[in-house]
Amino acid sequence: MANVVVVGTQWGDEGKGKIVDLLTQHADYVVRFQGGNNAGHTLVVDGKKFIFHLIPSGILYEDKQCLIGNGVVLDPGVLLEEMEELSTQGLPVTPARFTISENAHLIMPYHRVLDACSETRKKDGAKIGTTGRGIGPCYGDKILRCGIKCGDLLDADLFKAKLEENIAEKNALIVDKFGGEPLNLDAIYGEFMDYAEQLGPFMGNVSVKLHEGRKAGKHILFEGAQGTQLDIDHGTYPFVTSSNVIAGNACTGSGFGPAHIDAVIGILKAYTTRVGEGPFPTELFDDVGAGMQKRGGEFGATTGRTRRCGWLDGVVANDAVRLNGITGLAITKLDVLSGMDRLKIATAYENNGTTYHAMPGNIKKAQLVKPVYEEIPGWQEDISAVRSMEDLPRKTRDYIKRIEDLTETPAQIISVGPDRAETMLLKNPFEG
């Protein structure tokens, strides 16, 4: 029995979905513990592409239990669309292998409206670059203790009472502050009662299920969304997501005791990308960055937005190792760097004579720092067909070794392409 958490080490889009898919082969339960449909995992299996926004990618395996924890904010319409899409691909999602926490909060129509209104009113320099899917406002209501939980759908009277109170307050904001059209209570109530009928059989106590699974000796995989520098507490605030994405929230967001976590795998892209606004010290604005974007297919799975690209940031990587307690790295997209004569890794930042070895907490300083680079030789070979560490070019192995030395963390998984088969599992975290 082992319990493993998978987290992103950068600003998201590191390839977590693929690594989760790989590790799911060795797990019994796969749990999503935070975020909402602002996240996207893209998998390529036998040349066929699957994009997941809410359902854990472990659903591709018929013998796995997939769960959505209480730390997730859930848009039921999006979830049902995802379930329908999987069904059309021959993968029906049934209550026998998919459970939604009754304590997960619901994204309501007014959350999406308020998200869009709030972002639109901000000046360009203050825009966060949200996906507009209502994630932040939903988490806000959760903290303000006026949110609506999935389990509330199963009590029509309770749901309606909460909805009435929220609609009155939100419509006042939408109309008076933002000049929008009021939302219709009856229409929303009817829509969500339909969701209740469809999703009711999937709801349950995820914490209890995980507890029972652990006692039965099951392997549990905790699947995070976004990346460490987007964490609401530890990221480049305010240019962050609305939840805690680091490994500690795997426990809070699912109802699982921290003493039972055995390993934390940090997904580290071989270079760095970021979607949306905010600091990005190693960002490239030249042909090198454009080449990374093109070769890496750097477009968001959720929004389609182009990802900003830059050199590998060792400062960001070390922040992630410290904050998550990472025990092993999964290095992805090494193949994108093939054909480059020289590679750079940022080992520190500088600004006005001050050297930083961690991302500054002051957002103005974080936007002003310049990376301190070291250069190492690149490699010319196409490595996408390589299936063992020993067969990688020596310079590729040197690059991996430098990452291990900088982070003081071993590489346990190496990815050289988007397909499931293009991944090397050097050490299985479920085997200790």
Tab-separated table of C-alpha atoms in Angstrom:
chain	number	residue	atom	x	y	z
A	1	MET	CA	0.000	0.000	0.000
A	2	ALA	CA	1.258	3.482	-0.891
A	3	ASN	CA	-0.329	6.921	-1.220
A	4	VAL	CA	1.214	9.319	-3.734
A	5	VAL	CA	0.543	12.997	-4.494
A	6	VAL	CA	1.247	14.482	-7.937
A	7	VAL	CA	1.744	18.259	-8.152
A	8	GLY	CA	2.965	20.799	-10.694
A	9	THR	CA	6.207	22.594	-9.865
A	10	GLN	CA	5.882	25.668	-12.099
A	11	TRP	CA	2.865	27.698	-13.307
A	12	GLY	CA	0.856	24.690	-14.420
A	13	ASP	CA	0.800	22.940	-17.818
A	14	GLU	CA	3.766	20.766	-16.836
A	15	GLY	CA	2.217	17.540	-18.141
A	16	LYS	CA	0.549	16.313	-14.959
A	17	GLY	CA	-2.220	14.496	-16.826
A	18	LYS	CA	0.205	12.254	-18.643
A	19	ILE	CA	2.172	11.422	-15.495
A	20	VAL	CA	-1.021	10.761	-13.544
A	21	ASP	CA	-2.097	8.470	-16.369
A	22	LEU	CA	1.203	6.594	-16.127
A	23	LEU	CA	1.031	6.209	-12.341
A	24	THR	CA	-2.652	5.285	-12.418
A	25	GLN	CA	-1.629	1.927	-13.840
A	26	HIS	CA	-0.208	1.173	-10.376
A	27	ALA	CA	-2.993	2.821	-8.325
A	28	ASP	CA	-6.421	1.653	-7.221
A	29	TYR	CA	-7.971	5.062	-6.451
A	30	VAL	CA	-7.335	8.390	-8.234
A	31	VAL	CA	-8.475	11.569	-6.456
A	32	ARG	CA	-8.759	15.147	-7.730
A	33	PHE	CA	-8.347	17.414	-4.677
A	34	GLN	CA	-8.566	21.088	-5.795
A	35	GLY	CA	-9.376	23.506	-8.577
A	36	GLY	CA	-12.197	23.387	-11.064
A	37	ASN	CA	-12.688	23.319	-14.807
A	38	ASN	CA	-10.086	26.063	-15.129
A	39	ALA	CA	-7.609	23.185	-15.318
A	40	GLY	CA	-7.041	20.870	-18.231
A	41	HIS	CA	-5.173	17.608	-18.667
A	42	THR	CA	-4.390	16.441	-22.185
A	43	LEU	CA	-3.502	12.792	-22.770
A	44	VAL	CA	-2.506	11.045	-25.967
A	45	VAL	CA	-3.108	7.296	-25.860
A	46	ASP	CA	-2.342	5.255	-28.971
A	47	GLY	CA	-2.518	8.464	-30.987
A	48	LYS	CA	-5.958	9.373	-29.600
A	49	LYS	CA	-6.303	12.641	-27.652
A	50	PHE	CA	-8.326	12.936	-24.435
A	51	ILE	CA	-8.863	16.256	-22.626
A	52	PHE	CA	-10.014	16.247	-19.007
A	53	HIS	CA	-11.159	19.256	-16.982
A	54	LEU	CA	-12.777	17.693	-13.890
A	55	ILE	CA	-12.812	13.910	-14.014
A	56	PRO	CA	-9.504	12.327	-12.955
A	57	SER	CA	-7.717	10.928	-15.990
A	58	GLY	CA	-7.696	7.544	-14.276
A	59	ILE	CA	-11.184	7.110	-15.703
A	60	LEU	CA	-9.482	5.695	-18.812
A	61	TYR	CA	-8.869	2.536	-16.768
A	62	GLU	CA	-12.034	0.553	-16.132
A	63	ASP	CA	-10.766	-1.035	-12.908
A	64	LYS	CA	-9.910	2.232	-11.113
A	65	GLN	CA	-11.957	4.227	-8.625
A	66	CYS	CA	-12.031	7.939	-9.509
A	67	LEU	CA	-13.057	10.553	-6.965
A	68	ILE	CA	-13.597	14.318	-6.845
A	69	GLY	CA	-12.688	15.668	-3.422
A	70	ASN	CA	-14.257	18.399	-1.329
A	71	GLY	CA	-11.505	20.845	-2.344
A	72	VAL	CA	-12.778	20.956	-5.928
A	73	VAL	CA	-15.319	23.520	-7.144
A	74	LEU	CA	-17.694	21.827	-9.549
A	75	ASP	CA	-19.589	23.139	-12.554
A	76	PRO	CA	-22.197	20.380	-13.021
A	77	GLY	CA	-22.943	21.307	-16.618
A	78	VAL	CA	-19.279	20.979	-17.579
A	79	LEU	CA	-18.985	17.699	-15.682
A	80	LEU	CA	-21.986	16.195	-17.469
A	81	GLU	CA	-20.590	17.266	-20.841
A	82	GLU	CA	-17.303	15.573	-19.992
A	83	MET	CA	-19.108	12.418	-18.913
A	84	GLU	CA	-21.126	12.407	-22.145
A	85	GLU	CA	-17.996	12.850	-24.254
A	86	LEU	CA	-16.330	9.905	-22.535
A	87	SER	CA	-19.442	7.818	-23.061
A	88	THR	CA	-19.390	8.536	-26.810
A	89	GLN	CA	-15.775	7.330	-26.820
A	90	GLY	CA	-16.829	4.020	-25.303
A	91	LEU	CA	-15.967	4.930	-21.698
A	92	PRO	CA	-19.231	5.223	-19.757
A	93	VAL	CA	-18.859	6.883	-16.349
A	94	THR	CA	-20.883	5.061	-13.702
A	95	PRO	CA	-21.397	5.482	-9.929
A	96	ALA	CA	-19.614	2.170	-9.470
A	97	ARG	CA	-16.278	3.812	-10.261
A	98	PHE	CA	-16.813	7.562	-9.925
A	99	THR	CA	-17.675	9.456	-6.728
A	100	ILE	CA	-18.245	13.168	-6.157
A	101	SER	CA	-17.745	14.551	-2.669
A	102	GLU	CA	-20.987	15.868	-1.221
A	103	ASN	CA	-18.851	18.641	0.318
A	104	ALA	CA	-17.481	19.968	-2.982
A	105	HIS	CA	-18.880	23.402	-3.781
A	106	LEU	CA	-20.990	24.178	-6.834
A	107	ILE	CA	-20.072	26.794	-9.409
A	108	MET	CA	-23.295	28.688	-10.036
A	109	PRO	CA	-24.229	30.834	-13.066
A	110	TYR	CA	-23.745	34.009	-11.030
A	111	HIS	CA	-20.159	32.978	-10.280
A	112	ARG	CA	-19.318	32.967	-13.990
A	113	VAL	CA	-21.042	36.318	-14.533
A	114	LEU	CA	-19.247	37.955	-11.607
A	115	ASP	CA	-15.913	36.492	-12.700
A	116	ALA	CA	-16.250	38.035	-16.155
A	117	CYS	CA	-17.510	41.382	-14.811
A	118	SER	CA	-14.707	41.694	-12.291
A	119	GLU	CA	-11.941	40.929	-14.783
A	120	THR	CA	-13.394	43.234	-17.437
A	121	ARG	CA	-13.412	46.229	-15.079
A	122	LYS	CA	-9.730	45.887	-14.155
A	123	LYS	CA	-7.069	47.912	-15.892
A	124	ASP	CA	-4.697	45.954	-18.108
A	125	GLY	CA	-1.864	45.887	-15.580
A	126	ALA	CA	-4.166	44.566	-12.864
A	127	LYS	CA	-5.860	41.811	-14.871
A	128	ILE	CA	-5.236	38.347	-13.461
A	129	GLY	CA	-5.934	36.493	-16.697
A	130	THR	CA	-8.600	34.222	-15.216
A	131	THR	CA	-10.422	31.700	-17.383
A	132	GLY	CA	-13.761	33.382	-16.572
A	133	ARG	CA	-15.258	30.088	-15.417
A	134	GLY	CA	-16.386	31.321	-12.005
A	135	ILE	CA	-13.672	29.564	-10.014
A	136	GLY	CA	-12.592	32.513	-7.859
A	137	PRO	CA	-16.093	33.735	-6.974
A	138	CYS	CA	-17.104	30.189	-6.034
A	139	TYR	CA	-14.140	29.792	-3.688
A	140	GLY	CA	-14.941	33.259	-2.362
A	141	ASP	CA	-18.473	32.204	-1.421
A	142	LYS	CA	-17.065	29.083	0.208
A	143	ILE	CA	-14.863	31.188	2.467
A	144	LEU	CA	-17.696	33.656	3.120
A	145	ARG	CA	-19.855	30.654	4.178
A	146	CYS	CA	-22.603	31.345	1.683
A	147	GLY	CA	-21.594	28.725	-0.880
A	148	ILE	CA	-23.777	25.867	-2.091
A	149	LYS	CA	-22.401	22.336	-1.809
A	150	CYS	CA	-23.030	19.386	-4.109
A	151	GLY	CA	-24.836	17.588	-1.318
A	152	ASP	CA	-27.281	20.499	-1.018
A	153	LEU	CA	-28.699	19.514	-4.405
A	154	LEU	CA	-30.162	16.409	-2.801
A	155	ASP	CA	-32.335	18.515	-0.476
A	156	ALA	CA	-34.543	20.629	-2.760
A	157	ASP	CA	-35.820	22.889	0.027
A	158	LEU	CA	-32.350	23.567	1.417
A	159	PHE	CA	-30.968	24.208	-2.060
A	160	LYS	CA	-33.768	26.630	-2.940
A	161	ALA	CA	-33.388	28.566	0.299
A	162	LYS	CA	-29.650	28.999	-0.290
A	163	LEU	CA	-30.219	29.872	-3.929
A	164	GLU	CA	-32.816	32.529	-3.126
A	165	GLU	CA	-30.494	34.224	-0.661
A	166	ASN	CA	-27.567	34.165	-3.079
A	167	ILE	CA	-29.548	35.303	-6.109
A	168	ALA	CA	-30.856	38.348	-4.218
A	169	GLU	CA	-27.342	39.371	-3.212
A	170	LYS	CA	-25.644	38.540	-6.519
A	171	ASN	CA	-28.261	40.195	-8.689
A	172	ALA	CA	-27.771	43.401	-6.738
A	173	LEU	CA	-24.065	43.265	-7.577
A	174	ILE	CA	-24.615	42.305	-11.204
A	175	VAL	CA	-27.214	45.000	-11.826
A	176	ASP	CA	-26.173	47.881	-9.570
A	177	LYS	CA	-22.386	47.586	-9.675
A	178	PHE	CA	-21.748	46.084	-13.101
A	179	GLY	CA	-24.839	47.184	-15.041
A	180	GLY	CA	-25.711	43.646	-16.131
A	181	GLU	CA	-28.968	41.745	-16.488
A	182	PRO	CA	-30.415	40.002	-13.396
A	183	LEU	CA	-30.387	36.203	-13.292
A	184	ASN	CA	-33.670	34.290	-13.093
A	185	LEU	CA	-34.159	32.308	-9.892
A	186	ASP	CA	-36.701	29.848	-11.279
A	187	ALA	CA	-34.622	29.051	-14.363
A	188	ILE	CA	-31.517	28.329	-12.298
A	189	TYR	CA	-33.480	26.277	-9.784
A	190	GLY	CA	-34.978	24.141	-12.546
A	191	GLU	CA	-31.604	23.664	-14.226
A	192	PHE	CA	-29.939	22.522	-11.020
A	193	MET	CA	-32.755	20.194	-10.017
A	194	ASP	CA	-32.110	18.464	-13.321
A	195	TYR	CA	-28.425	18.235	-12.381
A	196	ALA	CA	-29.443	16.793	-9.008
A	197	GLU	CA	-31.314	13.964	-10.702
A	198	GLN	CA	-28.394	13.130	-12.979
A	199	LEU	CA	-25.544	13.513	-10.481
A	200	GLY	CA	-27.234	12.418	-7.250
A	201	PRO	CA	-26.211	8.748	-7.665
A	202	PHE	CA	-22.546	9.805	-7.891
A	203	MET	CA	-22.403	11.755	-4.633
A	204	GLY	CA	-20.903	10.348	-1.456
A	205	ASN	CA	-18.411	10.780	1.369
A	206	VAL	CA	-15.020	10.733	-0.343
A	207	SER	CA	-13.123	10.888	2.950
A	208	VAL	CA	-14.787	7.702	4.164
A	209	LYS	CA	-14.127	5.947	0.853
A	210	LEU	CA	-10.438	6.847	1.017
A	211	HIS	CA	-10.213	5.752	4.644
A	212	GLU	CA	-11.746	2.396	3.810
A	213	GLY	CA	-9.499	2.027	0.782
A	214	ARG	CA	-6.372	2.748	2.793
A	215	LYS	CA	-7.345	0.205	5.455
A	216	ALA	CA	-7.924	-2.342	2.694
A	217	GLY	CA	-4.392	-1.810	1.411
A	218	LYS	CA	-5.310	0.114	-1.747
A	219	HIS	CA	-2.857	2.371	-3.597
A	220	ILE	CA	-4.191	5.960	-3.727
A	221	LEU	CA	-3.057	8.627	-6.183
A	222	PHE	CA	-3.865	12.286	-5.477
A	223	GLU	CA	-4.063	14.427	-8.616
A	224	GLY	CA	-3.435	18.156	-8.374
A	225	ALA	CA	-4.245	20.890	-10.885
A	226	GLN	CA	-2.308	24.046	-11.814
A	227	GLY	CA	1.237	24.508	-10.421
A	228	THR	CA	3.040	25.601	-7.260
A	229	GLN	CA	3.593	29.215	-8.358
A	230	LEU	CA	-0.189	29.507	-8.802
A	231	ASP	CA	-0.902	28.538	-5.193
A	232	ILE	CA	-3.145	31.110	-3.489
A	233	ASP	CA	-0.780	31.353	-0.489
A	234	HIS	CA	2.645	30.563	-1.927
A	235	GLY	CA	2.452	31.655	-5.570
A	236	THR	CA	2.990	34.959	-7.373
A	237	TYR	CA	-0.072	36.564	-5.726
A	238	PRO	CA	-2.356	38.030	-6.982
A	239	PHE	CA	-1.533	36.360	-10.307
A	240	VAL	CA	-2.505	32.951	-8.961
A	241	THR	CA	-5.414	30.544	-8.902
A	242	SER	CA	-8.056	30.545	-6.153
A	243	SER	CA	-7.026	27.416	-4.251
A	244	ASN	CA	-4.059	25.776	-2.570
A	245	VAL	CA	-2.380	23.626	-5.196
A	246	ILE	CA	0.556	22.352	-3.148
A	247	ALA	CA	0.750	18.817	-1.789
A	248	GLY	CA	-0.524	19.717	1.675
A	249	ASN	CA	-3.951	20.392	0.194
A	250	ALA	CA	-4.210	16.825	-1.054
A	251	CYS	CA	-5.187	15.995	2.514
A	252	THR	CA	-7.429	18.998	3.192
A	253	GLY	CA	-9.087	18.769	-0.206
A	254	SER	CA	-9.999	15.108	0.122
A	255	GLY	CA	-10.336	14.393	3.833
A	256	PHE	CA	-7.227	12.219	4.102
A	257	GLY	CA	-4.790	12.218	7.011
A	258	PRO	CA	-1.340	13.696	6.226
A	259	ALA	CA	0.476	10.945	8.102
A	260	HIS	CA	-0.618	8.531	5.384
A	261	ILE	CA	1.108	10.282	2.439
A	262	ASP	CA	4.148	8.287	1.303
A	263	ALA	CA	5.537	10.201	-1.695
A	264	VAL	CA	5.149	13.476	-3.592
A	265	ILE	CA	6.005	13.572	-7.291
A	266	GLY	CA	6.697	17.019	-8.742
A	267	ILE	CA	6.127	17.449	-12.457
A	268	LEU	CA	8.857	19.670	-13.937
A	269	LYS	CA	8.748	20.724	-17.569
A	270	ALA	CA	12.272	20.798	-19.068
A	271	TYR	CA	11.706	24.496	-19.782
A	272	THR	CA	9.171	26.901	-18.259
A	273	THR	CA	5.772	28.150	-19.430
A	274	ARG	CA	3.059	30.375	-18.066
A	275	VAL	CA	-0.490	31.207	-19.204
A	276	GLY	CA	-2.035	34.549	-18.328
A	277	GLU	CA	-0.561	37.539	-16.553
A	278	GLY	CA	2.060	37.789	-13.841
A	279	PRO	CA	5.834	37.581	-13.255
A	280	PHE	CA	7.898	35.194	-15.382
A	281	PRO	CA	11.625	35.888	-14.834
A	282	THR	CA	12.975	33.476	-17.489
A	283	GLU	CA	10.452	34.385	-20.212
A	284	LEU	CA	11.896	34.586	-23.724
A	285	PHE	CA	10.697	37.080	-26.321
A	286	ASP	CA	12.882	35.849	-29.176
A	287	ASP	CA	12.978	33.040	-31.711
A	288	VAL	CA	14.130	30.580	-29.037
A	289	GLY	CA	10.947	31.118	-27.037
A	290	ALA	CA	8.829	31.007	-30.174
A	291	GLY	CA	10.502	27.736	-31.136
A	292	MET	CA	9.695	26.216	-27.737
A	293	GLN	CA	6.089	27.314	-28.117
A	294	LYS	CA	5.775	25.777	-31.576
A	295	ARG	CA	7.618	22.500	-30.912
A	296	GLY	CA	5.966	22.035	-27.535
A	297	GLY	CA	2.433	22.762	-28.791
A	298	GLU	CA	2.111	25.299	-26.007
A	299	PHE	CA	-1.586	26.102	-26.122
A	300	GLY	CA	-3.821	25.768	-23.046
A	301	ALA	CA	-6.011	22.641	-22.969
A	302	THR	CA	-8.766	24.624	-21.245
A	303	THR	CA	-8.628	28.034	-22.948
A	304	GLY	CA	-6.550	27.559	-26.070
A	305	ARG	CA	-4.426	30.533	-25.022
A	306	THR	CA	-0.790	30.586	-26.146
A	307	ARG	CA	1.611	29.823	-23.302
A	308	ARG	CA	4.518	32.142	-22.616
A	309	CYS	CA	7.800	30.208	-22.824
A	310	GLY	CA	11.220	30.540	-21.217
A	311	TRP	CA	14.276	28.754	-19.916
A	312	LEU	CA	14.091	26.335	-17.019
A	313	ASP	CA	13.825	28.240	-13.727
A	314	GLY	CA	15.777	26.548	-10.934
A	315	VAL	CA	14.493	29.064	-8.375
A	316	VAL	CA	10.901	28.080	-9.126
A	317	ALA	CA	11.879	24.394	-9.064
A	318	ASN	CA	13.492	24.707	-5.633
A	319	ASP	CA	10.509	26.643	-4.272
A	320	ALA	CA	8.341	23.719	-5.362
A	321	VAL	CA	10.582	21.096	-3.777
A	322	ARG	CA	10.508	22.972	-0.463
A	323	LEU	CA	6.803	23.819	-0.430
A	324	ASN	CA	5.567	20.386	-1.484
A	325	GLY	CA	8.112	18.130	0.161
A	326	ILE	CA	8.801	16.603	-3.238
A	327	THR	CA	10.451	13.194	-3.087
A	328	GLY	CA	10.911	12.658	-6.828
A	329	LEU	CA	10.744	14.595	-10.094
A	330	ALA	CA	8.974	13.765	-13.331
A	331	ILE	CA	10.800	15.724	-16.050
A	332	THR	CA	8.597	16.276	-19.089
A	333	LYS	CA	8.992	17.577	-22.665
A	334	LEU	CA	12.737	16.960	-22.882
A	335	ASP	CA	12.229	16.272	-26.585
A	336	VAL	CA	11.277	19.920	-27.178
A	337	LEU	CA	14.856	20.975	-26.357
A	338	SER	CA	16.424	18.712	-29.001
A	339	GLY	CA	18.401	20.561	-31.656
A	340	MET	CA	19.550	23.411	-29.417
A	341	ASP	CA	23.299	24.109	-29.112
A	342	ARG	CA	23.158	25.721	-25.665
A	343	LEU	CA	20.649	25.537	-22.846
A	344	LYS	CA	20.198	27.876	-19.889
A	345	ILE	CA	18.983	27.303	-16.343
A	346	ALA	CA	18.243	30.138	-13.908
A	347	THR	CA	19.971	29.422	-10.592
A	348	ALA	CA	19.087	32.706	-8.838
A	349	TYR	CA	17.557	36.160	-9.419
A	350	GLU	CA	19.083	39.602	-9.048
A	351	ASN	CA	17.720	43.125	-8.686
A	352	ASN	CA	19.500	46.295	-7.535
A	353	GLY	CA	22.392	44.357	-6.064
A	354	THR	CA	20.206	41.895	-4.157
A	355	THR	CA	20.354	38.169	-4.969
A	356	TYR	CA	17.262	36.023	-4.503
A	357	HIS	CA	17.208	32.246	-4.171
A	358	ALA	CA	13.414	32.105	-3.769
A	359	MET	CA	10.594	33.921	-5.550
A	360	PRO	CA	10.126	37.309	-3.813
A	361	GLY	CA	6.857	37.633	-1.923
A	362	ASN	CA	6.560	41.278	-2.996
A	363	ILE	CA	4.906	41.186	-6.417
A	364	LYS	CA	6.713	44.343	-7.607
A	365	LYS	CA	10.075	42.760	-6.811
A	366	ALA	CA	8.996	39.504	-8.465
A	367	GLN	CA	8.255	41.456	-11.653
A	368	LEU	CA	11.599	43.258	-11.601
A	369	VAL	CA	14.069	40.450	-10.871
A	370	LYS	CA	16.393	39.217	-13.597
A	371	PRO	CA	17.541	35.610	-13.825
A	372	VAL	CA	21.116	34.570	-13.129
A	373	TYR	CA	21.816	31.902	-15.739
A	374	GLU	CA	24.254	29.097	-16.130
A	375	GLU	CA	24.749	27.600	-19.573
A	376	ILE	CA	25.199	23.947	-20.397
A	377	PRO	CA	25.577	22.174	-23.750
A	378	GLY	CA	22.455	21.091	-25.576
A	379	TRP	CA	21.968	18.054	-27.812
A	380	GLN	CA	21.049	17.630	-31.448
A	381	GLU	CA	19.535	14.138	-31.434
A	382	ASP	CA	15.817	13.370	-31.705
A	383	ILE	CA	15.118	11.572	-28.429
A	384	SER	CA	11.407	10.859	-28.879
A	385	ALA	CA	12.028	7.175	-29.668
A	386	VAL	CA	14.304	6.585	-26.660
A	387	ARG	CA	12.838	4.276	-24.035
A	388	SER	CA	15.624	3.926	-21.467
A	389	MET	CA	17.755	6.401	-19.545
A	390	GLU	CA	20.943	4.709	-20.749
A	391	ASP	CA	20.022	5.303	-24.392
A	392	LEU	CA	19.583	9.060	-23.997
A	393	PRO	CA	22.417	11.201	-25.403
A	394	ARG	CA	25.086	11.981	-22.835
A	395	LYS	CA	24.287	15.705	-22.952
A	396	THR	CA	20.606	14.980	-22.249
A	397	ARG	CA	21.619	12.911	-19.255
A	398	ASP	CA	23.917	15.728	-18.134
A	399	TYR	CA	20.960	18.146	-18.275
A	400	ILE	CA	18.866	15.793	-16.143
A	401	LYS	CA	21.750	15.380	-13.691
A	402	ARG	CA	22.111	19.146	-13.371
A	403	ILE	CA	18.409	19.442	-12.527
A	404	GLU	CA	18.787	16.721	-9.893
A	405	ASP	CA	21.802	18.472	-8.371
A	406	LEU	CA	20.138	21.905	-8.320
A	407	THR	CA	16.976	20.610	-6.674
A	408	GLU	CA	18.641	17.897	-4.586
A	409	THR	CA	15.836	15.637	-5.808
A	410	PRO	CA	16.075	12.517	-7.985
A	411	ALA	CA	14.398	12.227	-11.361
A	412	GLN	CA	12.034	9.254	-11.186
A	413	ILE	CA	10.136	9.739	-14.458
A	414	ILE	CA	11.384	11.036	-17.817
A	415	SER	CA	9.054	12.013	-20.670
A	416	VAL	CA	10.248	12.445	-24.266
A	417	GLY	CA	6.933	12.898	-26.089
A	418	PRO	CA	3.171	13.332	-25.655
A	419	ASP	CA	2.128	9.696	-26.068
A	420	ARG	CA	1.641	7.381	-23.097
A	421	ALA	CA	4.416	5.136	-24.474
A	422	GLU	CA	6.958	7.969	-24.609
A	423	THR	CA	7.647	7.908	-20.871
A	424	MET	CA	10.328	6.198	-18.785
A	425	LEU	CA	9.458	5.152	-15.243
A	426	LEU	CA	12.839	5.020	-13.522
A	427	LYS	CA	11.394	4.419	-10.071
A	428	ASN	CA	7.817	3.559	-9.179
A	429	PRO	CA	6.728	5.649	-6.141
A	430	PHE	CA	4.111	3.027	-5.285
A	431	GLU	CA	6.896	0.519	-4.678
A	432	GLY	CA	8.705	2.608	-2.079
